[in-house]
């Protein structure tokens, strides 16, 4: 796998230097769903949109109108069951990669849910294992600060993000080490720590230069540290993805020989992306979980913070599938 | 104090048995647990199940028996304990073999194959534990050192376990078992990626160990070790931790296998949560039965008095470790309100009188109660009452109700909402007796709480009640955090397990403070026959998480095969949230109780957004 990150590109340069075989966007209640789409769609073909179908919520209706106004867009129902969702995404990738040994994929993860991001990466891994290399460009735009909800919703899901990421340890007696990407959801990280009872916990705390967001996550960290004084803190700059990735990779490498490594990526979606890539790279030694309130979480319309766009270029090739062996 | 010794690390799961032995305090039923007999050890998280199993392994027994054996008494174990660790992460790892589609979304009907894969994967972990134990036996001299390279024995074991190849030693067979575990993942991966088809997967399963009965494998393994190492007298105990998470097929086989036979060479000891659907097999006629075939050992204390001795031993040990010259908990923690010298009759009469005077001035219903003609003569002159039965009925038994109403109520008047005192902290819960009750005989809670208190106290000094109170609140909040992690996929309204538990807590609190004084208040509940499946699943989760405590009736068994008509109380650790006394009280049916779930609001009590009229000090 090769990783290259650029944060200074503009949309025109991005499309000028790449010819994407297909592109994935999302249609949900966040207004930032269409942030990149508006800038890029004219130069893209084979556009697939994950439809979260939530009429009346946030900016969904407005987003849906934008997507529906264009004819060359294919819709994938995001709320369908895992097998159907997977089959739809695979169909799109297969058709784009037909007769090729390399495909260029564009994926805007800003409003994509974590399960879909996981499936897309999983399928690219699958293509790579079958000799089709992917050049993936991921885009992400930060949202303007929205205060954390007063109360965190009941946990609806706490499980491996998909079976593919459930991990496989060779020794059931090894302790659990937890790497947790901290978000601002009050108490959710602590409940995960209490549940998994890790011997060692490393909290990755995002720092995006926004005073309010950093303050929220800082508060959350302090709460956890009160209960788990031995928790280790690692601050990361959300705008420096490459550094985040290598920090995660290094933490996993240090932990995996003597423990079962569980990652729970909360917080910014870029942390989730980093966790997915690390889970693939260290597969199957990493157990990647998601914890979420699902439909219990109140919908929050996130508005794009202009000028905070990130583009990450990843080459998913056969070397990723062969990079680390289990035994 | 070193941070690494705080609450989070009082978990035996990842500690080697030798370490576990160093701080082990045997619960009263440990002799029963350690007998060479099948055991089903049930208890919620933190109740000490893993510690107990680890204490049955050769390394822990050796460590225990070699450290001050005269002071602590030796553990007379004459069998080899094989500890088989398991947890939720492992359960997810194995559980995900239950897939129904390929990576590309293609639907797959693999039917029984996924059960076979899970069965095989779990069996491989059993083999791994056996190999480790053989190594330990060689290290400790109980098996000859030559056994490590006994090619014939390992050849035979490899054959039993369907491991490929020949010429095994202890080290190489351990590696082969790891390879088998890795291979399961590889094969499933190939199938998931479409590299092999159903037919090939089936062939792999049928050639592997996937369908073998683990009891049969264990028997053959013991036979082989016996015959090659000449160890006819060696007995074994297979210790399965968190067994409720094991695959269904393994659970069914092992639970059904818990039958006592006259020439037994191995026994099974399972730790499980307080409720599991597989318990039905143990209450069925003809199935293995408690006492005859296995011992059922509950690790919780429905009545707080039952756990006080164990807690006292733990606390004494903790204080001693912290350098206290007088480590008695009575001195370090002090007594809880109205708990000192409770059994010494008249010595506390003036305190009772003070309490009665105080409560009658704030609580009209109490005043009415004690002024009733039948009772007036008793409450007007407590010191004159010498008959112990009368004192028990009118003074000691209602003491909890009187104390808590007096502590929390500012005024209670007929047809008015109760008014609560504004208190900055709930120090009522401090003191030895209440701390022991709050921690429910759960060693992890008690040790963690005491260590946290001690980290804020000068060595040798008593622990200030305000520190005790703060640490109790902190422990309760951590426990509430844990309860939030229990998922509720059916929840459509943002409500989950904790909300469910809070509903009971608030409803009981409503009855306790909202209704007239009664010496025998409602503080527990029974489950109606009207409860639906979803409701019962929440009760089951609350029970297994330790938030509800099962109260078996008189001579009733602790084994629950259904909930209907059974009585429960709320875990005492949660009681400060609802200002409830730490007694089980009188039960009420859940239907009647929850009809009264909305907390009353009064003018003086601060209204909280999350827990309404419970004043939150955090």
PDB file of N, CA, C and O in Angstrom, chain B residues 364-413:
ATOM      1  N   UNK B 364     -45.035  13.419  58.685  1.00  0.00           N
ATOM      2  CA  UNK B 364     -46.343  13.262  59.336  1.00  0.00           C
ATOM      3  C   UNK B 364     -46.798  11.804  59.343  1.00  0.00           C
ATOM      4  O   UNK B 364     -47.458  11.357  60.277  1.00  0.00           O
ATOM      5  N   UNK B 365     -46.450  11.085  58.283  1.00  0.00           N
ATOM      6  CA  UNK B 365     -46.913   9.695  58.210  1.00  0.00           C
ATOM      7  C   UNK B 365     -46.214   8.850  59.271  1.00  0.00           C
ATOM      8  O   UNK B 365     -46.799   7.927  59.835  1.00  0.00           O
ATOM      9  N   UNK B 366     -44.971   9.184  59.565  1.00  0.00           N
ATOM     10  CA  UNK B 366     -44.256   8.453  60.610  1.00  0.00           C
ATOM     11  C   UNK B 366     -44.844   8.799  61.972  1.00  0.00           C
ATOM     12  O   UNK B 366     -45.048   7.927  62.824  1.00  0.00           O
ATOM     13  N   UNK B 367     -45.136  10.070  62.133  1.00  0.00           N
ATOM     14  CA  UNK B 367     -45.722  10.516  63.386  1.00  0.00           C
ATOM     15  C   UNK B 367     -47.046   9.781  63.637  1.00  0.00           C
ATOM     16  O   UNK B 367     -47.309   9.279  64.730  1.00  0.00           O
ATOM     17  N   UNK B 368     -47.845   9.700  62.581  1.00  0.00           N
ATOM     18  CA  UNK B 368     -49.128   9.005  62.663  1.00  0.00           C
ATOM     19  C   UNK B 368     -48.907   7.530  63.019  1.00  0.00           C
ATOM     20  O   UNK B 368     -49.611   6.952  63.834  1.00  0.00           O
ATOM     21  N   UNK B 369     -47.874   6.957  62.405  1.00  0.00           N
ATOM     22  CA  UNK B 369     -47.590   5.534  62.613  1.00  0.00           C
ATOM     23  C   UNK B 369     -47.224   5.271  64.072  1.00  0.00           C
ATOM     24  O   UNK B 369     -47.735   4.351  64.696  1.00  0.00           O
ATOM     25  N   UNK B 370     -46.326   6.092  64.612  1.00  0.00           N
ATOM     26  CA  UNK B 370     -45.880   5.780  65.980  1.00  0.00           C
ATOM     27  C   UNK B 370     -46.892   6.214  67.045  1.00  0.00           C
ATOM     28  O   UNK B 370     -46.829   5.756  68.176  1.00  0.00           O
ATOM     29  N   UNK B 371     -47.829   7.070  66.626  1.00  0.00           N
ATOM     30  CA  UNK B 371     -48.840   7.495  67.589  1.00  0.00           C
ATOM     31  C   UNK B 371     -50.053   6.570  67.607  1.00  0.00           C
ATOM     32  O   UNK B 371     -50.981   6.769  68.387  1.00  0.00           O
ATOM     33  N   UNK B 372     -50.020   5.593  66.719  1.00  0.00           N
ATOM     34  CA  UNK B 372     -51.110   4.623  66.702  1.00  0.00           C
ATOM     35  C   UNK B 372     -51.177   3.973  68.094  1.00  0.00           C
ATOM     36  O   UNK B 372     -50.141   3.682  68.704  1.00  0.00           O
ATOM     37  N   UNK B 373     -52.381   3.734  68.534  1.00  0.00           N
ATOM     38  CA  UNK B 373     -52.565   3.224  69.893  1.00  0.00           C
ATOM     39  C   UNK B 373     -51.759   1.969  70.181  1.00  0.00           C
ATOM     40  O   UNK B 373     -51.204   1.783  71.263  1.00  0.00           O
ATOM     41  N   UNK B 374     -51.686   1.102  69.185  1.00  0.00           N
ATOM     42  CA  UNK B 374     -51.001  -0.178  69.403  1.00  0.00           C
ATOM     43  C   UNK B 374     -49.488  -0.014  69.553  1.00  0.00           C
ATOM     44  O   UNK B 374     -48.802  -0.924  69.998  1.00  0.00           O
ATOM     45  N   UNK B 375     -48.950   1.153  69.112  1.00  0.00           N
ATOM     46  CA  UNK B 375     -47.490   1.285  69.106  1.00  0.00           C
ATOM     47  C   UNK B 375     -46.988   2.427  69.991  1.00  0.00           C
ATOM     48  O   UNK B 375     -45.798   2.528  70.242  1.00  0.00           O
ATOM     49  N   UNK B 376     -47.932   3.258  70.425  1.00  0.00           N
ATOM     50  CA  UNK B 376     -47.504   4.470  71.133  1.00  0.00           C
ATOM     51  C   UNK B 376     -46.600   4.147  72.329  1.00  0.00           C
ATOM     52  O   UNK B 376     -45.576   4.773  72.542  1.00  0.00           O
ATOM     53  N   UNK B 377     -46.988   3.104  73.073  1.00  0.00           N
ATOM     54  CA  UNK B 377     -46.229   2.776  74.286  1.00  0.00           C
ATOM     55  C   UNK B 377     -44.805   2.323  73.954  1.00  0.00           C
ATOM     56  O   UNK B 377     -43.892   2.497  74.743  1.00  0.00           O
ATOM     57  N   UNK B 378     -44.623   1.791  72.770  1.00  0.00           N
ATOM     58  CA  UNK B 378     -43.278   1.313  72.394  1.00  0.00           C
ATOM     59  C   UNK B 378     -42.379   2.493  72.059  1.00  0.00           C
ATOM     60  O   UNK B 378     -41.273   2.631  72.589  1.00  0.00           O
ATOM     61  N   UNK B 379     -42.878   3.349  71.165  1.00  0.00           N
ATOM     62  CA  UNK B 379     -42.018   4.428  70.668  1.00  0.00           C
ATOM     63  C   UNK B 379     -41.859   5.579  71.666  1.00  0.00           C
ATOM     64  O   UNK B 379     -40.950   6.394  71.522  1.00  0.00           O
ATOM     65  N   UNK B 380     -42.751   5.605  72.693  1.00  0.00           N
ATOM     66  CA  UNK B 380     -42.614   6.703  73.652  1.00  0.00           C
ATOM     67  C   UNK B 380     -41.501   6.419  74.667  1.00  0.00           C
ATOM     68  O   UNK B 380     -40.991   7.321  75.303  1.00  0.00           O
ATOM     69  N   UNK B 381     -41.128   5.158  74.797  1.00  0.00           N
ATOM     70  CA  UNK B 381     -40.074   4.852  75.759  1.00  0.00           C
ATOM     71  C   UNK B 381     -39.247   3.644  75.284  1.00  0.00           C
ATOM     72  O   UNK B 381     -39.402   2.528  75.784  1.00  0.00           O
ATOM     73  N   UNK B 382     -38.414   3.882  74.349  1.00  0.00           N
ATOM     74  CA  UNK B 382     -37.620   2.817  73.722  1.00  0.00           C
ATOM     75  C   UNK B 382     -36.792   2.054  74.760  1.00  0.00           C
ATOM     76  O   UNK B 382     -36.719   0.828  74.723  1.00  0.00           O
ATOM     77  N   UNK B 383     -36.188   2.799  75.671  1.00  0.00           N
ATOM     78  CA  UNK B 383     -35.273   2.135  76.603  1.00  0.00           C
ATOM     79  C   UNK B 383     -35.990   1.132  77.508  1.00  0.00           C
ATOM     80  O   UNK B 383     -35.355   0.241  78.069  1.00  0.00           O
ATOM     81  N   UNK B 384     -37.318   1.269  77.596  1.00  0.00           N
ATOM     82  CA  UNK B 384     -38.055   0.336  78.450  1.00  0.00           C
ATOM     83  C   UNK B 384     -38.297  -1.007  77.760  1.00  0.00           C
ATOM     84  O   UNK B 384     -38.698  -1.980  78.391  1.00  0.00           O
ATOM     85  N   UNK B 385     -38.079  -1.039  76.450  1.00  0.00           N
ATOM     86  CA  UNK B 385     -38.342  -2.281  75.701  1.00  0.00           C
ATOM     87  C   UNK B 385     -37.133  -3.201  75.829  1.00  0.00           C
ATOM     88  O   UNK B 385     -36.048  -2.879  75.352  1.00  0.00           O
ATOM     89  N   UNK B 386     -37.332  -4.318  76.470  1.00  0.00           N
ATOM     90  CA  UNK B 386     -36.205  -5.234  76.647  1.00  0.00           C
ATOM     91  C   UNK B 386     -36.385  -6.528  75.855  1.00  0.00           C
ATOM     92  O   UNK B 386     -35.425  -7.233  75.588  1.00  0.00           O
ATOM     93  N   UNK B 387     -37.635  -6.827  75.516  1.00  0.00           N
ATOM     94  CA  UNK B 387     -37.887  -8.052  74.754  1.00  0.00           C
ATOM     95  C   UNK B 387     -37.228  -7.930  73.372  1.00  0.00           C
ATOM     96  O   UNK B 387     -37.533  -7.018  72.607  1.00  0.00           O
ATOM     97  N   UNK B 388     -36.341  -8.876  73.091  1.00  0.00           N
ATOM     98  CA  UNK B 388     -35.570  -8.764  71.850  1.00  0.00           C
ATOM     99  C   UNK B 388     -36.447  -8.855  70.602  1.00  0.00           C
ATOM    100  O   UNK B 388     -36.192  -8.194  69.600  1.00  0.00           O
ATOM    101  N   UNK B 389     -37.495  -9.672  70.669  1.00  0.00           N
ATOM    102  CA  UNK B 389     -38.370  -9.805  69.499  1.00  0.00           C
ATOM    103  C   UNK B 389     -39.094  -8.495  69.210  1.00  0.00           C
ATOM    104  O   UNK B 389     -39.255  -8.095  68.058  1.00  0.00           O
ATOM    105  N   UNK B 390     -39.507  -7.851  70.265  1.00  0.00           N
ATOM    106  CA  UNK B 390     -40.211  -6.565  70.093  1.00  0.00           C
ATOM    107  C   UNK B 390     -39.231  -5.526  69.547  1.00  0.00           C
ATOM    108  O   UNK B 390     -39.557  -4.756  68.641  1.00  0.00           O
ATOM    109  N   UNK B 391     -38.030  -5.510  70.090  1.00  0.00           N
ATOM    110  CA  UNK B 391     -37.022  -4.553  69.595  1.00  0.00           C
ATOM    111  C   UNK B 391     -36.727  -4.800  68.120  1.00  0.00           C
ATOM    112  O   UNK B 391     -36.582  -3.873  67.336  1.00  0.00           O
ATOM    113  N   UNK B 392     -36.660  -6.102  67.761  1.00  0.00           N
ATOM    114  CA  UNK B 392     -36.374  -6.428  66.360  1.00  0.00           C
ATOM    115  C   UNK B 392     -37.497  -5.907  65.473  1.00  0.00           C
ATOM    116  O   UNK B 392     -37.257  -5.293  64.434  1.00  0.00           O
ATOM    117  N   UNK B 393     -38.737  -6.157  65.908  1.00  0.00           N
ATOM    118  CA  UNK B 393     -39.875  -5.800  65.066  1.00  0.00           C
ATOM    119  C   UNK B 393     -40.073  -4.285  64.944  1.00  0.00           C
ATOM    120  O   UNK B 393     -40.344  -3.773  63.859  1.00  0.00           O
ATOM    121  N   UNK B 394     -39.891  -3.570  66.042  1.00  0.00           N
ATOM    122  CA  UNK B 394     -40.241  -2.145  66.022  1.00  0.00           C
ATOM    123  C   UNK B 394     -39.047  -1.193  65.881  1.00  0.00           C
ATOM    124  O   UNK B 394     -39.226  -0.033  65.572  1.00  0.00           O
ATOM    125  N   UNK B 395     -37.869  -1.719  66.149  1.00  0.00           N
ATOM    126  CA  UNK B 395     -36.722  -0.809  66.101  1.00  0.00           C
ATOM    127  C   UNK B 395     -35.693  -1.247  65.049  1.00  0.00           C
ATOM    128  O   UNK B 395     -35.365  -0.482  64.141  1.00  0.00           O
ATOM    129  N   UNK B 396     -35.200  -2.449  65.179  1.00  0.00           N
ATOM    130  CA  UNK B 396     -34.104  -2.834  64.283  1.00  0.00           C
ATOM    131  C   UNK B 396     -34.558  -3.005  62.837  1.00  0.00           C
ATOM    132  O   UNK B 396     -33.927  -2.515  61.912  1.00  0.00           O
ATOM    133  N   UNK B 397     -35.655  -3.736  62.628  1.00  0.00           N
ATOM    134  CA  UNK B 397     -36.078  -3.992  61.252  1.00  0.00           C
ATOM    135  C   UNK B 397     -36.427  -2.710  60.493  1.00  0.00           C
ATOM    136  O   UNK B 397     -36.008  -2.535  59.351  1.00  0.00           O
ATOM    137  N   UNK B 398     -37.180  -1.813  61.112  1.00  0.00           N
ATOM    138  CA  UNK B 398     -37.530  -0.595  60.347  1.00  0.00           C
ATOM    139  C   UNK B 398     -36.441   0.469  60.352  1.00  0.00           C
ATOM    140  O   UNK B 398     -36.641   1.561  59.835  1.00  0.00           O
ATOM    141  N   UNK B 399     -35.283   0.160  60.941  1.00  0.00           N
ATOM    142  CA  UNK B 399     -34.244   1.172  61.088  1.00  0.00           C
ATOM    143  C   UNK B 399     -33.812   1.784  59.752  1.00  0.00           C
ATOM    144  O   UNK B 399     -33.640   3.003  59.644  1.00  0.00           O
ATOM    145  N   UNK B 400     -33.672   0.933  58.732  1.00  0.00           N
ATOM    146  CA  UNK B 400     -33.210   1.439  57.433  1.00  0.00           C
ATOM    147  C   UNK B 400     -34.217   2.442  56.870  1.00  0.00           C
ATOM    148  O   UNK B 400     -33.853   3.524  56.394  1.00  0.00           O
ATOM    149  N   UNK B 401     -35.494   2.072  56.950  1.00  0.00           N
ATOM    150  CA  UNK B 401     -36.529   2.962  56.417  1.00  0.00           C
ATOM    151  C   UNK B 401     -36.536   4.281  57.184  1.00  0.00           C
ATOM    152  O   UNK B 401     -36.592   5.373  56.595  1.00  0.00           O
ATOM    153  N   UNK B 402     -36.438   4.192  58.513  1.00  0.00           N
ATOM    154  CA  UNK B 402     -36.466   5.422  59.330  1.00  0.00           C
ATOM    155  C   UNK B 402     -35.240   6.280  59.023  1.00  0.00           C
ATOM    156  O   UNK B 402     -35.345   7.497  58.843  1.00  0.00           O
ATOM    157  N   UNK B 403     -34.086   5.641  58.967  1.00  0.00           N
ATOM    158  CA  UNK B 403     -32.832   6.379  58.766  1.00  0.00           C
ATOM    159  C   UNK B 403     -32.831   7.135  57.443  1.00  0.00           C
ATOM    160  O   UNK B 403     -32.488   8.314  57.377  1.00  0.00           O
ATOM    161  N   UNK B 404     -33.222   6.457  56.377  1.00  0.00           N
ATOM    162  CA  UNK B 404     -33.156   7.088  55.055  1.00  0.00           C
ATOM    163  C   UNK B 404     -34.209   8.170  54.892  1.00  0.00           C
ATOM    164  O   UNK B 404     -33.947   9.213  54.297  1.00  0.00           O
ATOM    165  N   UNK B 405     -35.397   7.933  55.437  1.00  0.00           N
ATOM    166  CA  UNK B 405     -36.423   8.989  55.349  1.00  0.00           C
ATOM    167  C   UNK B 405     -35.973  10.201  56.150  1.00  0.00           C
ATOM    168  O   UNK B 405     -36.135  11.344  55.735  1.00  0.00           O
ATOM    169  N   UNK B 406     -35.385   9.938  57.289  1.00  0.00           N
ATOM    170  CA  UNK B 406     -34.941  11.057  58.120  1.00  0.00           C
ATOM    171  C   UNK B 406     -33.803  11.818  57.443  1.00  0.00           C
ATOM    172  O   UNK B 406     -33.747  13.042  57.489  1.00  0.00           O
ATOM    173  N   UNK B 407     -32.920  11.079  56.802  1.00  0.00           N
ATOM    174  CA  UNK B 407     -31.737  11.712  56.198  1.00  0.00           C
ATOM    175  C   UNK B 407     -32.117  12.557  54.978  1.00  0.00           C
ATOM    176  O   UNK B 407     -31.590  13.639  54.768  1.00  0.00           O
ATOM    177  N   UNK B 408     -33.037  12.042  54.172  1.00  0.00           N
ATOM    178  CA  UNK B 408     -33.314  12.723  52.906  1.00  0.00           C
ATOM    179  C   UNK B 408     -34.542  13.635  52.915  1.00  0.00           C
ATOM    180  O   UNK B 408     -34.626  14.567  52.131  1.00  0.00           O
ATOM    181  N   UNK B 409     -35.544  13.327  53.785  1.00  0.00           N
ATOM    182  CA  UNK B 409     -36.784  14.123  53.728  1.00  0.00           C
ATOM    183  C   UNK B 409     -36.678  15.401  54.556  1.00  0.00           C
ATOM    184  O   UNK B 409     -36.198  15.367  55.695  1.00  0.00           O
ATOM    185  N   UNK B 410     -37.143  16.469  53.955  1.00  0.00           N
ATOM    186  CA  UNK B 410     -37.228  17.718  54.699  1.00  0.00           C
ATOM    187  C   UNK B 410     -38.615  17.819  55.336  1.00  0.00           C
ATOM    188  O   UNK B 410     -38.777  18.235  56.466  1.00  0.00           O
ATOM    189  N   UNK B 411     -39.612  17.419  54.554  1.00  0.00           N
ATOM    190  CA  UNK B 411     -40.952  17.319  55.132  1.00  0.00           C
ATOM    191  C   UNK B 411     -41.817  16.378  54.294  1.00  0.00           C
ATOM    192  O   UNK B 411     -41.652  16.291  53.077  1.00  0.00           O
ATOM    193  N   UNK B 412     -42.666  15.680  55.003  1.00  0.00           N
ATOM    194  CA  UNK B 412     -43.631  14.793  54.339  1.00  0.00           C
ATOM    195  C   UNK B 412     -44.996  15.084  54.962  1.00  0.00           C
ATOM    196  O   UNK B 412     -45.195  14.921  56.152  1.00  0.00           O
ATOM    197  N   UNK B 413     -45.902  15.576  54.111  1.00  0.00           N
ATOM    198  CA  UNK B 413     -47.241  15.881  54.617  1.00  0.00           C
ATOM    199  C   UNK B 413     -48.273  15.231  53.710  1.00  0.00           C
ATOM    200  O   UNK B 413     -48.062  15.141  52.498  1.00  0.00           O
TER     201      UNK B 413
END
